[in-house]
Coordinates of C-alpha atoms and ligand atoms in Angstrom, one line a residue:
X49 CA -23.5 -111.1 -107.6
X50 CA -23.2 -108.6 -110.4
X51 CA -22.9 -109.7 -113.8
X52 CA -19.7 -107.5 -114.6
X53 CA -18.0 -108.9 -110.8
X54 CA -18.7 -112.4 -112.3
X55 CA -17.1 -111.6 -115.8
X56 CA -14.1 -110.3 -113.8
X57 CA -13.7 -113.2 -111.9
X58 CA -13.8 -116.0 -114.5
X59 CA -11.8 -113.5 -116.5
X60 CA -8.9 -113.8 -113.4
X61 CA -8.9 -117.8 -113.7
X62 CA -5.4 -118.4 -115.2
X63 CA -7.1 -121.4 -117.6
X64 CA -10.0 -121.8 -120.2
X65 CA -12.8 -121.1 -117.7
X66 CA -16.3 -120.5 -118.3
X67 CA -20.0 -120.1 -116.5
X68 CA -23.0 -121.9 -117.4
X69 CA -26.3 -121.2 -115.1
X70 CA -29.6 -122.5 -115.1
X71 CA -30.9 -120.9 -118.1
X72 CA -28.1 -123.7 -119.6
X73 CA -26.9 -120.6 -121.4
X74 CA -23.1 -119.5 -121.3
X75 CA -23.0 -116.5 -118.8
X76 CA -19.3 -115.6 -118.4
X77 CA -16.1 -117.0 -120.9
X78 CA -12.3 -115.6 -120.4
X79 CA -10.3 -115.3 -123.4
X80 CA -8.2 -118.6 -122.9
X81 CA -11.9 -120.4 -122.9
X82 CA -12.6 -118.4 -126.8
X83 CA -9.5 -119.3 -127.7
X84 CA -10.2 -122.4 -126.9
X85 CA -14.1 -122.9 -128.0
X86 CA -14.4 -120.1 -130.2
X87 CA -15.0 -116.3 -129.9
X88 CA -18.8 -115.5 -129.4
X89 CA -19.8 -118.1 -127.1
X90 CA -21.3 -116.1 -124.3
X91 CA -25.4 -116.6 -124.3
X92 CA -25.2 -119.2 -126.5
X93 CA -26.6 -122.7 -125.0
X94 CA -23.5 -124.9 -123.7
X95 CA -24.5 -127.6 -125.7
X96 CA -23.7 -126.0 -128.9
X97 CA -20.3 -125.5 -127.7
X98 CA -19.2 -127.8 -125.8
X99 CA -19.7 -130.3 -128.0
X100 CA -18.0 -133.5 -127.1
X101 CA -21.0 -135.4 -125.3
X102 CA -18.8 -136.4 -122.4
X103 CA -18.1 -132.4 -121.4
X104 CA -21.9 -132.2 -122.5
X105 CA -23.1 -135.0 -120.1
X106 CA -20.7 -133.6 -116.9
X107 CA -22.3 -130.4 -117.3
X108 CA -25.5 -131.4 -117.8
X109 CA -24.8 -133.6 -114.4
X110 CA -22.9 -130.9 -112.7
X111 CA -26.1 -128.6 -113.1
X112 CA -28.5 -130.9 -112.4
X113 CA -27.5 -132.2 -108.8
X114 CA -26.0 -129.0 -108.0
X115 CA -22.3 -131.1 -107.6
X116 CA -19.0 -131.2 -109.0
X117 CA -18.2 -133.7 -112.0
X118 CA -15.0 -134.2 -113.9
X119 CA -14.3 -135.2 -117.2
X120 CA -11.5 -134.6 -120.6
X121 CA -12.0 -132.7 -123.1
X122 CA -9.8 -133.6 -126.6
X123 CA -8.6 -130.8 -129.0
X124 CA -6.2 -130.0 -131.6
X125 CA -4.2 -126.7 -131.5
X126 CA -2.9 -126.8 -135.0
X127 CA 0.4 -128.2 -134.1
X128 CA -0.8 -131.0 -132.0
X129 CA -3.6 -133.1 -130.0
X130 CA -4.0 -131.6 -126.6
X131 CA -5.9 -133.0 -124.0
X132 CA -7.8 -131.4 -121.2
X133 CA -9.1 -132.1 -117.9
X134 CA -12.7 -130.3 -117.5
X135 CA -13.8 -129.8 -113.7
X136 CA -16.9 -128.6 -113.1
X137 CA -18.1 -126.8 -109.9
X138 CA -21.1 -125.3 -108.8
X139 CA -21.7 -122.4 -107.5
X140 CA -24.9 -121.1 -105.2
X141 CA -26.4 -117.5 -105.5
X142 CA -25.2 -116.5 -109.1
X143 CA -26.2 -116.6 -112.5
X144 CA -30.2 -115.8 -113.5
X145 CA -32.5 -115.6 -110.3
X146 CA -29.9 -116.4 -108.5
X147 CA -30.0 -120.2 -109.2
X148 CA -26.4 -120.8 -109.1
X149 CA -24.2 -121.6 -111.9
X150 CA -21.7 -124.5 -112.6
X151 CA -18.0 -122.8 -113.6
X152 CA -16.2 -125.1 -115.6
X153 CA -12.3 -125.1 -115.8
X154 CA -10.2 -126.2 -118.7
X155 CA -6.7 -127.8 -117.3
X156 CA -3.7 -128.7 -120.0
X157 CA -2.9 -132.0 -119.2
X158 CA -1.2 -132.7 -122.9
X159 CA 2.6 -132.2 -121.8
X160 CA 1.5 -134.9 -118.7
X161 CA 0.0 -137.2 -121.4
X162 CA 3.2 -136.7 -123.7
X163 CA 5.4 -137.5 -120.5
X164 CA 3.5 -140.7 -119.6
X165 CA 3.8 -141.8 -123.3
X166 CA 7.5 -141.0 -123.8
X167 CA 8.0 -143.5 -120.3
X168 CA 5.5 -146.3 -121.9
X169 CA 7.6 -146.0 -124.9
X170 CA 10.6 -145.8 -123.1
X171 CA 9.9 -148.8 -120.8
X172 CA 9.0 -150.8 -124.0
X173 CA 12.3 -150.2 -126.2
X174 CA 14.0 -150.8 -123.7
X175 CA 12.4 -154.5 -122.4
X176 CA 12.6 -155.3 -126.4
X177 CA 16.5 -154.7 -126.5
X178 CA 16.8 -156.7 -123.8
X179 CA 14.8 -159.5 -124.4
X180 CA 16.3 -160.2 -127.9
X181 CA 19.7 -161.2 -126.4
X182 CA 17.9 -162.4 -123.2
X183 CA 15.8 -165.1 -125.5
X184 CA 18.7 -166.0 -127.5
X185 CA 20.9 -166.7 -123.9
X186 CA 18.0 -168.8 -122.9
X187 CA 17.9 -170.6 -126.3
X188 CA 21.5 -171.5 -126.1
X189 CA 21.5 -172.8 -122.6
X190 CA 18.7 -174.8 -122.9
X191 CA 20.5 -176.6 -126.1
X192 CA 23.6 -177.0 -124.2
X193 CA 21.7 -178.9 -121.5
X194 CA 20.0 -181.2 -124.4
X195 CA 21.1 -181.9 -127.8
X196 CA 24.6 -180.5 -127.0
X197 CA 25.3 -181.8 -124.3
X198 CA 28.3 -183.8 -125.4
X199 CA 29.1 -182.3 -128.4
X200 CA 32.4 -180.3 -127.6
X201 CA 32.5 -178.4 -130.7
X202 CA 29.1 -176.8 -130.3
X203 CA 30.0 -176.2 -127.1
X204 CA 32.6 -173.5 -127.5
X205 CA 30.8 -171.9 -130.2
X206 CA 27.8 -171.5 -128.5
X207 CA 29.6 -170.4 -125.7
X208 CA 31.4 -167.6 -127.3
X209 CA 27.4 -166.4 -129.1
X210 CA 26.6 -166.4 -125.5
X211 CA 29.3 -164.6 -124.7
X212 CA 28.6 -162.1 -127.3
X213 CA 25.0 -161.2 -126.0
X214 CA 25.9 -161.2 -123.0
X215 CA 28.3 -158.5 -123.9
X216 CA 25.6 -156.5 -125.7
X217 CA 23.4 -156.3 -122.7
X218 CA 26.0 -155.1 -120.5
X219 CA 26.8 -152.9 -123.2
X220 CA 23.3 -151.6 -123.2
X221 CA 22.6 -151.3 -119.5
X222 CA 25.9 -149.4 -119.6
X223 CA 24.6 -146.8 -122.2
X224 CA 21.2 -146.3 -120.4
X225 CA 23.0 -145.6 -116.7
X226 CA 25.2 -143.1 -118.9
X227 CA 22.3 -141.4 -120.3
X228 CA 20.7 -141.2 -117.2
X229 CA 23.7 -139.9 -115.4
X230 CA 23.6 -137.3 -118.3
X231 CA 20.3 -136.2 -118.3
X232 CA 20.4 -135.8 -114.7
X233 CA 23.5 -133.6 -114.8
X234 CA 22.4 -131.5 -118.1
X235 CA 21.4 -128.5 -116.4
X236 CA 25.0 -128.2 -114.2
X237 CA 27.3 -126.1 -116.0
X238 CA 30.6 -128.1 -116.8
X239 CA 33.7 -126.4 -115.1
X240 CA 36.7 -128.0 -116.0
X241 CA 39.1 -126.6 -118.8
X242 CA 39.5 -128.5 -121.4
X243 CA 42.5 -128.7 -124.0
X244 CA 40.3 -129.8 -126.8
X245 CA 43.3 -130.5 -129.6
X246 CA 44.8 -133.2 -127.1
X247 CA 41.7 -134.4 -126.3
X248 CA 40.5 -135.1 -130.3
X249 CA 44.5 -136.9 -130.5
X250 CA 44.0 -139.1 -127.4
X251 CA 40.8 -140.1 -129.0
X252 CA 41.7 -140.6 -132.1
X253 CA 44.4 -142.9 -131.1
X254 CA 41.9 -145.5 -128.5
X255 CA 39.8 -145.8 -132.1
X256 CA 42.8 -146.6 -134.1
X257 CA 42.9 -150.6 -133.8
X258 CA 38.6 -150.4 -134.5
X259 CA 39.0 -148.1 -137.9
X260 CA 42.3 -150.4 -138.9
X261 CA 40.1 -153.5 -138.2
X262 CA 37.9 -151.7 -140.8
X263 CA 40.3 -150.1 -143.1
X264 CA 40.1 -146.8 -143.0
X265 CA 42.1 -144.2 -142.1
X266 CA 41.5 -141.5 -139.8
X267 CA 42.9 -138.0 -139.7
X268 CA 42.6 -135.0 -137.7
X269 CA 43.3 -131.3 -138.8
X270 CA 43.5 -128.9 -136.6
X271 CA 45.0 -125.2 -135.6
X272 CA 48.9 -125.7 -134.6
X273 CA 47.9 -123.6 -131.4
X274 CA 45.7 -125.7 -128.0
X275 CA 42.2 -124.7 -128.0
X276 CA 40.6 -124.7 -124.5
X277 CA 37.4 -123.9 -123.6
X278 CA 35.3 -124.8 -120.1
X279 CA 33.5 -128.2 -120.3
X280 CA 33.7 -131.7 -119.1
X281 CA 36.5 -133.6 -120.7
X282 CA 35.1 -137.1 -119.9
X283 CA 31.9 -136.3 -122.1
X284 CA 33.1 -134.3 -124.6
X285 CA 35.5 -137.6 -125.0
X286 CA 32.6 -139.7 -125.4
X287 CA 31.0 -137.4 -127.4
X288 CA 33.8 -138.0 -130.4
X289 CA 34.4 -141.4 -129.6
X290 CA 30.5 -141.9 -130.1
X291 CA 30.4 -140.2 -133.8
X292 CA 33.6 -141.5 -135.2
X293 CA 32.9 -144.5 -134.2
X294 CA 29.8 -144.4 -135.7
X295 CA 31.7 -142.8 -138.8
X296 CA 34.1 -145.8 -138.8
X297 CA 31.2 -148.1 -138.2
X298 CA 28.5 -147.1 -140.5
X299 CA 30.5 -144.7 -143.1
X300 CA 33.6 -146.9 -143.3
X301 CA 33.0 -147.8 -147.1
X302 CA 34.4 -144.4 -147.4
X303 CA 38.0 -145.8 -146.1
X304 CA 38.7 -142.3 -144.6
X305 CA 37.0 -140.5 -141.8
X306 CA 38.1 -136.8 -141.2
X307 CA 37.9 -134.9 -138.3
X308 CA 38.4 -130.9 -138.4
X309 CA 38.7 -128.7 -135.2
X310 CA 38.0 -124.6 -136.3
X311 CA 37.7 -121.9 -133.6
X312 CA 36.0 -118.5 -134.5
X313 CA 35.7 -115.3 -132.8
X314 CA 32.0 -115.2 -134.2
X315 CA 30.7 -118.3 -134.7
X316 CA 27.3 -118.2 -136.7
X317 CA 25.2 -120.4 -134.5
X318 CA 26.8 -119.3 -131.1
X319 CA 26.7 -115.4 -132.0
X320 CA 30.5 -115.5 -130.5
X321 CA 33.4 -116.9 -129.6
X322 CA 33.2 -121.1 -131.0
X323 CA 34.6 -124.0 -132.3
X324 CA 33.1 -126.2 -134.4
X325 CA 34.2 -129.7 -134.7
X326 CA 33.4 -131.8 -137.7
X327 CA 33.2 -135.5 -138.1
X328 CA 33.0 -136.6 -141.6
X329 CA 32.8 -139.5 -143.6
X330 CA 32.5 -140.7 -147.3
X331 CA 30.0 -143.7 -146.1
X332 CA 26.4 -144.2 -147.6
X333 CA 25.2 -141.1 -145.7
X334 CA 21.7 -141.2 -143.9
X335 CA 18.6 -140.6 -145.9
X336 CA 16.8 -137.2 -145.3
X337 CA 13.8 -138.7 -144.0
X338 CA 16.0 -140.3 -140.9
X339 CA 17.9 -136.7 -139.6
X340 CA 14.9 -135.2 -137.6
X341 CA 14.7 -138.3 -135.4
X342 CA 18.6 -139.6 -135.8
X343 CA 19.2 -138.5 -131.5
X344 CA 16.2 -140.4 -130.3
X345 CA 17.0 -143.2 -127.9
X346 CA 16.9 -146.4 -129.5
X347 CA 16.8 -144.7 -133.1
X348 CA 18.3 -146.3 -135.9
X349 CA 18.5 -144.8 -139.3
X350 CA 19.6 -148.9 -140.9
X351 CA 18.2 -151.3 -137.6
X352 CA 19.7 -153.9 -139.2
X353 CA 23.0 -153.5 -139.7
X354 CA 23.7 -151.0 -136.6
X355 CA 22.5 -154.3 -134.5
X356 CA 25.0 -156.8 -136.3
X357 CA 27.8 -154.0 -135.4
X358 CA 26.5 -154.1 -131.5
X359 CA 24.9 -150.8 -131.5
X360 CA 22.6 -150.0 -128.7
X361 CA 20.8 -147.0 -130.3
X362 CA 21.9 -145.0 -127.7
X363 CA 25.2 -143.2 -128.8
X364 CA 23.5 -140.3 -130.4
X365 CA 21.2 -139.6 -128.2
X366 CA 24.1 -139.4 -125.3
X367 CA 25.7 -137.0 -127.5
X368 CA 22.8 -134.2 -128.2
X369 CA 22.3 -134.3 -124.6
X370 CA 26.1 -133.6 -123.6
X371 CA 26.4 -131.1 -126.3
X372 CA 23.4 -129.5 -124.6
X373 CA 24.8 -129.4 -121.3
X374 CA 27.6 -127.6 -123.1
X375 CA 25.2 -124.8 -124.3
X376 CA 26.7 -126.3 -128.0
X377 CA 24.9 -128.0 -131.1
X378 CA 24.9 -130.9 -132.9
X379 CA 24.2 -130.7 -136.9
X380 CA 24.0 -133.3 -139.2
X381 CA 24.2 -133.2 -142.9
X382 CA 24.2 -136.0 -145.1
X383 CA 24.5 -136.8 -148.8
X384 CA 23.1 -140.3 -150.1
X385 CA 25.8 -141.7 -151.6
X386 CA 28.7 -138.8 -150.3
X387 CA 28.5 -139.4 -146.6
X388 CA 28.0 -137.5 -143.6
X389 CA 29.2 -134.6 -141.9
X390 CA 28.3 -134.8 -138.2
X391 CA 29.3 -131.1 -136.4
X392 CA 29.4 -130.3 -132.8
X393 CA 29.5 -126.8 -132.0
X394 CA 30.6 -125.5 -128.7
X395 CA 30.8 -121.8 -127.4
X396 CA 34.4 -120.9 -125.5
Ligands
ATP487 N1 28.2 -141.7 -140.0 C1 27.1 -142.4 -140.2 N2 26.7 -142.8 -141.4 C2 25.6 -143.5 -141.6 N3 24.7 -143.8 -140.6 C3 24.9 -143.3 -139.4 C4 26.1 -142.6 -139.1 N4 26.1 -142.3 -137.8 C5 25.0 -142.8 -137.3 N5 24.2 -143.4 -138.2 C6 22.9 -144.1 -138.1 O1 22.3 -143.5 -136.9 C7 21.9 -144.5 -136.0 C8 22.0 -144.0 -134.6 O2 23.3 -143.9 -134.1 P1 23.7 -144.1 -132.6 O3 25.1 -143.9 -132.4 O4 22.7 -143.4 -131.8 O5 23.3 -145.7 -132.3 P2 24.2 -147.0 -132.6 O6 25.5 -146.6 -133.3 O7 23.3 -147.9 -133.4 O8 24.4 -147.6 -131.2 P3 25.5 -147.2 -130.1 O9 26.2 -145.9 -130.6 O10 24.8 -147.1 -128.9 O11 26.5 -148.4 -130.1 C9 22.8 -145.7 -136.3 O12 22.1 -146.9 -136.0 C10 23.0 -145.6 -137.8 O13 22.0 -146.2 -138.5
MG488 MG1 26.8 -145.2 -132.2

């Protein structure tokens, strides 16, 4: 086969690909394969660029019983660790006198790896929330078979721990078959018009008895005129109730939490018609370091106290995904020692 045909063809491979004959010199490299290994690889010896000894070995292999091998090749694009899967395949009747030539193709596999990871991680969050109140359930019941048996007192107030963490895993369970249910609808456009004033009041007024039990007060200002927009009233509900609950719960020092409703023609992060809604509270605030990862399931900027007040972890993490179903944002500034401003924007 002509040299320039070969080029050509491992030019066309829509991955790093390169060709390595029996002179074990490079013979052909596309630009994803420099990009990859560096620019003036072609007639240089594989092994010099290559490198990593298993991709060194499976070529080595690959030309030496005329067969395919496989094997990974680990890199670092500047931004992260990618990994690769390197198959090697021989081909008869190319390359110098014709002794055939092994083509080896680079295949991405990092988003795979990253997927597999996020569900190990997943998986193990979750079997760690559940086991805390699981192993305290067990604790409890064993005790009230033994030691407490007769003891009346006990009874009842182990009962009503039990109770409790019971409570918190159906609370959990709850929030994971919501997020699911979210994630699975996020790319459905919501349809339903929603009045988004009466909505903010309704809400406001289920939280009352939780911010009274904490003392603060909550207040909403808003336009005098109803502000509709197209979206799903259900989660944009739980959307609010999740951050001023969160307000009340974990910025309620502050004995007020705010809410503000504003509608723009031209928002500045929608590029048109918005409204912003603004959650705020004169709490603690969240420290810089914890914004980035605040909407990760299971993330919690102060572990401790947000699992004394019940939390799951979850809540935010339901939000950023409904807000993104609703094409809006979620923005969350936060002074150390001032409190937070949490900001949902939506586009009308
Ligand atoms: N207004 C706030 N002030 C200070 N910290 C906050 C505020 N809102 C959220 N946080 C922090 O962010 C964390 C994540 O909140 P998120 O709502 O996702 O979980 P949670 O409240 O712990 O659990 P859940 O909402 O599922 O009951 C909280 O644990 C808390 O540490
Ligand atoms: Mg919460």
């Amino acid at each position: 086969m002509p040299h320039d045909l070969l080029a050509e063809m491992v030019s066309a491979v829509p991955m790093p690909a390169l060709m390595v004959d029996q002179t074990e010199r490079i013979i052909a490299a596309n630009t994803d394969a420099k990009t990859l290994l560096g620019q003036n690889i072609e007639g240089r010896h594989y092994a010099t660029i290559l490198r990593q000894p298993q991709v060194i070995d499976a070529m080595e292999q690959s030309l030496r019983t005329k067969g395919p091998a496989k094997t990974r090749h680990l890199a670092n694009d500047g931004a992260q660790d990618t990994t690769f899967e390197v198959q090697c395949r021989y081909m008869k009747g190319v390359g110098a006198v014709d002794g055939g030539a092994v083509m080896a193709v680079f295949q991405d596999m990092t988003h795979l790896e990253q997927a597999s990871q996020m569900r190990r991680d997943f998986v193990a969050n979750v079997s760690h929330e559940l086991r805390t109140p699981l192993t305290a359930l067990m604790g409890f019941i064993e005790t009230l078979r033994g030691p407490a048996r007769d003891d009346v007192a006990a009874r009842e107030r182990f009962l009503q721990i039990m109770n409790d963490e019971a409570n918190r895993m159906n609370r959990l369970v709850g929030d994971l078959l919501s997020l699911n249910r979210v994630e699975s609808e996020e790319r459905v456009r919501p349809k339903e018009q929603v009045e988004l004033i009466g909505l903010l009041q309704s809400t406001l007024n289920s939280l009352r008895p939780l911010a009274e039990n904490a003392s603060v007060t909550l207040t909403l200002d808003a336009p005098s005129e109803p502000i509709t927009l197209t979206g799903d009233s259900d989660q944009l509900r739980q959307v609010f109730t999740n951050l001023i609950e969160n307000a009340i719960k974990y910025g309620g020092s502050g004995g007020v939490v705010d809410v503000r409703l504003t509608a723009s023609e031209r928002d500045t992060a929608m590029r048109g018609p918005a409204v912003r809604v603004q959650i705020c509270d004169k709490g603690p605030g969240i420290d810089a370091v914890h914004l980035p990862r605040l909407t990760e399931r299971f993330y919690r900027a102060d572990s401790h106290r947000s699992r004394e007040l019940g939390g799951t972890g979850l809540g935010l993490a339901i939000v950023k995904h409904i807000v993104n179903r609703h094409r809006g944002r979620l923005r969350v500034e936060s002074d150390l020692g001032k409190g937070s401003v949490f900001t949902v924007i939506l586009p009308r």
